Amino acid sequence: MANDHGEQIRIVQETVAGKEITFAHVIGGPAPIIYQKLGLNPQLDYRSSAIGIMNMTPPESAVIASDIAVKSGNVYLGFADRFTGTLIITGDISDVTSALTEIVDYFRDTLGYVVCKITKR
């Protein structure tokens, strides 16, 4: 970009770490290709399966969320990234929904996070 004087304008973007869960979604009955493209466990009954995905800040919160998820029920930890705050879990629809609910409730009620609504499709 340039302004009227021929100088370049520099834009700096920053993320401000808050204590929040910004995204929590359950994908019910996803197509097998989604599992393959994400490198998730292919040994599932796709008809009753689900993928749960979350994003949170600070990103290290994904470690706590991962622990809650695997202890909450029969879910598979597909991906947890302490650098981006992303968490992906798989399992039966009811188990994935339950795990996301436990995570959101704990972060809101115990850790004082601002949380979003869990969405489903």
PDB file of C-alpha atoms in Angstrom:
ATOM      1  CA  MET A   1       0.000   0.000   0.000  1.00  0.00           C
ATOM      2  CA  ALA A   2       1.117   3.510  -0.648  1.00  0.00           C
ATOM      3  CA  ASN A   3      -0.139   6.885   0.429  1.00  0.00           C
ATOM      4  CA  ASP A   4      -0.254  10.093  -1.651  1.00  0.00           C
ATOM      5  CA  HIS A   5       3.423  10.798  -0.979  1.00  0.00           C
ATOM      6  CA  GLY A   6       4.667   7.499  -2.462  1.00  0.00           C
ATOM      7  CA  GLU A   7       5.495   6.062   0.946  1.00  0.00           C
ATOM      8  CA  GLN A   8       4.505   2.573   2.008  1.00  0.00           C
ATOM      9  CA  ILE A   9       2.122   2.144   4.918  1.00  0.00           C
ATOM     10  CA  ARG A  10       2.952  -0.571   7.385  1.00  0.00           C
ATOM     11  CA  ILE A  11       0.119  -2.330   9.243  1.00  0.00           C
ATOM     12  CA  VAL A  12       0.818  -4.319  12.387  1.00  0.00           C
ATOM     13  CA  GLN A  13      -1.807  -6.764  13.642  1.00  0.00           C
ATOM     14  CA  GLU A  14      -1.729  -8.142  17.131  1.00  0.00           C
ATOM     15  CA  THR A  15      -3.898 -10.518  19.064  1.00  0.00           C
ATOM     16  CA  VAL A  16      -4.661  -9.530  22.597  1.00  0.00           C
ATOM     17  CA  ALA A  17      -4.828 -12.587  24.772  1.00  0.00           C
ATOM     18  CA  GLY A  18      -7.988 -12.652  26.768  1.00  0.00           C
ATOM     19  CA  LYS A  19      -9.429 -15.485  28.748  1.00  0.00           C
ATOM     20  CA  GLU A  20     -11.998 -16.778  26.330  1.00  0.00           C
ATOM     21  CA  ILE A  21     -13.287 -19.669  24.284  1.00  0.00           C
ATOM     22  CA  THR A  22     -14.004 -18.115  20.906  1.00  0.00           C
ATOM     23  CA  PHE A  23     -15.283 -21.157  19.012  1.00  0.00           C
ATOM     24  CA  ALA A  24     -16.884 -24.465  20.038  1.00  0.00           C
ATOM     25  CA  HIS A  25     -18.598 -26.571  17.391  1.00  0.00           C
ATOM     26  CA  VAL A  26     -19.785 -30.166  17.006  1.00  0.00           C
ATOM     27  CA  ILE A  27     -19.863 -31.635  13.507  1.00  0.00           C
ATOM     28  CA  GLY A  28     -22.251 -34.573  13.636  1.00  0.00           C
ATOM     29  CA  GLY A  29     -21.805 -37.407  11.155  1.00  0.00           C
ATOM     30  CA  PRO A  30     -18.979 -35.830   9.142  1.00  0.00           C
ATOM     31  CA  ALA A  31     -17.977 -37.356   5.822  1.00  0.00           C
ATOM     32  CA  PRO A  32     -15.040 -39.799   6.009  1.00  0.00           C
ATOM     33  CA  ILE A  33     -12.968 -37.505   3.777  1.00  0.00           C
ATOM     34  CA  ILE A  34     -12.897 -34.918   6.574  1.00  0.00           C
ATOM     35  CA  TYR A  35     -11.280 -37.446   8.915  1.00  0.00           C
ATOM     36  CA  GLN A  36      -8.751 -38.361   6.240  1.00  0.00           C
ATOM     37  CA  LYS A  37      -7.838 -34.767   5.375  1.00  0.00           C
ATOM     38  CA  LEU A  38      -7.420 -33.830   9.044  1.00  0.00           C
ATOM     39  CA  GLY A  39      -5.394 -36.967   9.801  1.00  0.00           C
ATOM     40  CA  LEU A  40      -7.902 -38.131  12.423  1.00  0.00           C
ATOM     41  CA  ASN A  41      -8.616 -41.675  13.605  1.00  0.00           C
ATOM     42  CA  PRO A  42     -10.083 -43.531  10.594  1.00  0.00           C
ATOM     43  CA  GLN A  43     -11.167 -46.542  12.721  1.00  0.00           C
ATOM     44  CA  LEU A  44     -14.573 -45.098  13.576  1.00  0.00           C
ATOM     45  CA  ASP A  45     -18.195 -45.830  12.870  1.00  0.00           C
ATOM     46  CA  TYR A  46     -18.798 -42.748  10.748  1.00  0.00           C
ATOM     47  CA  ARG A  47     -22.592 -43.000  11.028  1.00  0.00           C
ATOM     48  CA  SER A  48     -22.611 -42.199  14.771  1.00  0.00           C
ATOM     49  CA  SER A  49     -19.406 -40.181  14.977  1.00  0.00           C
ATOM     50  CA  ALA A  50     -18.691 -36.511  15.500  1.00  0.00           C
ATOM     51  CA  ILE A  51     -15.837 -34.049  15.412  1.00  0.00           C
ATOM     52  CA  GLY A  52     -15.591 -31.366  18.090  1.00  0.00           C
ATOM     53  CA  ILE A  53     -13.465 -28.312  17.406  1.00  0.00           C
ATOM     54  CA  MET A  54     -12.607 -25.435  19.746  1.00  0.00           C
ATOM     55  CA  ASN A  55     -10.400 -22.383  19.812  1.00  0.00           C
ATOM     56  CA  MET A  56      -9.350 -20.519  22.942  1.00  0.00           C
ATOM     57  CA  THR A  57      -7.025 -17.875  24.325  1.00  0.00           C
ATOM     58  CA  PRO A  58      -4.551 -17.897  25.844  1.00  0.00           C
ATOM     59  CA  PRO A  59      -3.534 -20.735  23.525  1.00  0.00           C
ATOM     60  CA  GLU A  60      -1.993 -22.800  26.330  1.00  0.00           C
ATOM     61  CA  SER A  61      -5.558 -23.332  27.539  1.00  0.00           C
ATOM     62  CA  ALA A  62      -5.806 -26.100  24.939  1.00  0.00           C
ATOM     63  CA  VAL A  63      -3.712 -28.274  27.260  1.00  0.00           C
ATOM     64  CA  ILE A  64      -6.267 -27.949  30.074  1.00  0.00           C
ATOM     65  CA  ALA A  65      -9.152 -28.457  27.647  1.00  0.00           C
ATOM     66  CA  SER A  66      -7.482 -31.610  26.294  1.00  0.00           C
ATOM     67  CA  ASP A  67      -7.204 -33.052  29.770  1.00  0.00           C
ATOM     68  CA  ILE A  68     -10.856 -32.329  30.535  1.00  0.00           C
ATOM     69  CA  ALA A  69     -11.946 -33.827  27.203  1.00  0.00           C
ATOM     70  CA  VAL A  70     -10.175 -37.165  27.534  1.00  0.00           C
ATOM     71  CA  LYS A  71     -11.253 -37.540  31.165  1.00  0.00           C
ATOM     72  CA  SER A  72     -14.882 -36.690  30.394  1.00  0.00           C
ATOM     73  CA  GLY A  73     -15.675 -39.793  28.380  1.00  0.00           C
ATOM     74  CA  ASN A  74     -14.806 -41.927  25.414  1.00  0.00           C
ATOM     75  CA  VAL A  75     -13.304 -39.341  23.065  1.00  0.00           C
ATOM     76  CA  TYR A  76     -10.199 -39.459  20.914  1.00  0.00           C
ATOM     77  CA  LEU A  77      -7.810 -36.501  21.060  1.00  0.00           C
ATOM     78  CA  GLY A  78      -7.248 -35.687  17.408  1.00  0.00           C
ATOM     79  CA  PHE A  79      -5.272 -32.460  17.762  1.00  0.00           C
ATOM     80  CA  ALA A  80      -4.284 -30.057  20.508  1.00  0.00           C
ATOM     81  CA  ASP A  81      -2.106 -27.043  19.807  1.00  0.00           C
ATOM     82  CA  ARG A  82      -0.775 -24.963  22.678  1.00  0.00           C
ATOM     83  CA  PHE A  83       0.502 -22.356  20.207  1.00  0.00           C
ATOM     84  CA  THR A  84      -2.799 -21.595  18.439  1.00  0.00           C
ATOM     85  CA  GLY A  85      -5.281 -22.696  21.116  1.00  0.00           C
ATOM     86  CA  THR A  86      -6.978 -25.192  18.824  1.00  0.00           C
ATOM     87  CA  LEU A  87      -8.480 -28.467  20.047  1.00  0.00           C
ATOM     88  CA  ILE A  88     -10.051 -31.215  17.911  1.00  0.00           C
ATOM     89  CA  ILE A  89     -11.660 -34.299  19.409  1.00  0.00           C
ATOM     90  CA  THR A  90     -13.616 -37.171  17.894  1.00  0.00           C
ATOM     91  CA  GLY A  91     -15.968 -39.823  19.165  1.00  0.00           C
ATOM     92  CA  ASP A  92     -19.670 -40.563  19.346  1.00  0.00           C
ATOM     93  CA  ILE A  93     -21.876 -37.505  19.037  1.00  0.00           C
ATOM     94  CA  SER A  94     -23.015 -37.703  22.657  1.00  0.00           C
ATOM     95  CA  ASP A  95     -19.453 -38.088  23.984  1.00  0.00           C
ATOM     96  CA  VAL A  96     -18.091 -35.196  21.918  1.00  0.00           C
ATOM     97  CA  THR A  97     -20.982 -32.943  22.920  1.00  0.00           C
ATOM     98  CA  SER A  98     -20.530 -33.887  26.567  1.00  0.00           C
ATOM     99  CA  ALA A  99     -16.787 -33.207  26.435  1.00  0.00           C
ATOM    100  CA  LEU A 100     -17.236 -29.763  24.867  1.00  0.00           C
ATOM    101  CA  THR A 101     -19.934 -28.942  27.417  1.00  0.00           C
ATOM    102  CA  GLU A 102     -17.662 -29.937  30.321  1.00  0.00           C
ATOM    103  CA  ILE A 103     -14.824 -27.843  28.917  1.00  0.00           C
ATOM    104  CA  VAL A 104     -16.996 -24.766  28.392  1.00  0.00           C
ATOM    105  CA  ASP A 105     -18.604 -25.102  31.836  1.00  0.00           C
ATOM    106  CA  TYR A 106     -15.245 -25.512  33.621  1.00  0.00           C
ATOM    107  CA  PHE A 107     -13.618 -22.609  31.808  1.00  0.00           C
ATOM    108  CA  ARG A 108     -16.616 -20.335  32.491  1.00  0.00           C
ATOM    109  CA  ASP A 109     -17.440 -21.365  36.074  1.00  0.00           C
ATOM    110  CA  THR A 110     -14.001 -22.189  37.508  1.00  0.00           C
ATOM    111  CA  LEU A 111     -11.478 -20.252  35.444  1.00  0.00           C
ATOM    112  CA  GLY A 112     -13.610 -17.172  34.777  1.00  0.00           C
ATOM    113  CA  TYR A 113     -13.350 -17.286  30.992  1.00  0.00           C
ATOM    114  CA  VAL A 114     -15.763 -15.642  28.614  1.00  0.00           C
ATOM    115  CA  VAL A 115     -17.208 -18.499  26.580  1.00  0.00           C
ATOM    116  CA  CYS A 116     -19.200 -18.825  23.401  1.00  0.00           C
ATOM    117  CA  LYS A 117     -22.232 -20.984  22.794  1.00  0.00           C
ATOM    118  CA  ILE A 118     -21.584 -24.544  21.583  1.00  0.00           C
ATOM    119  CA  THR A 119     -22.940 -24.852  18.056  1.00  0.00           C
ATOM    120  CA  LYS A 120     -23.877 -28.074  16.248  1.00  0.00           C
ATOM    121  CA  ARG A 121     -24.516 -29.137  12.708  1.00  0.00           C
TER     122      ARG A 121
END
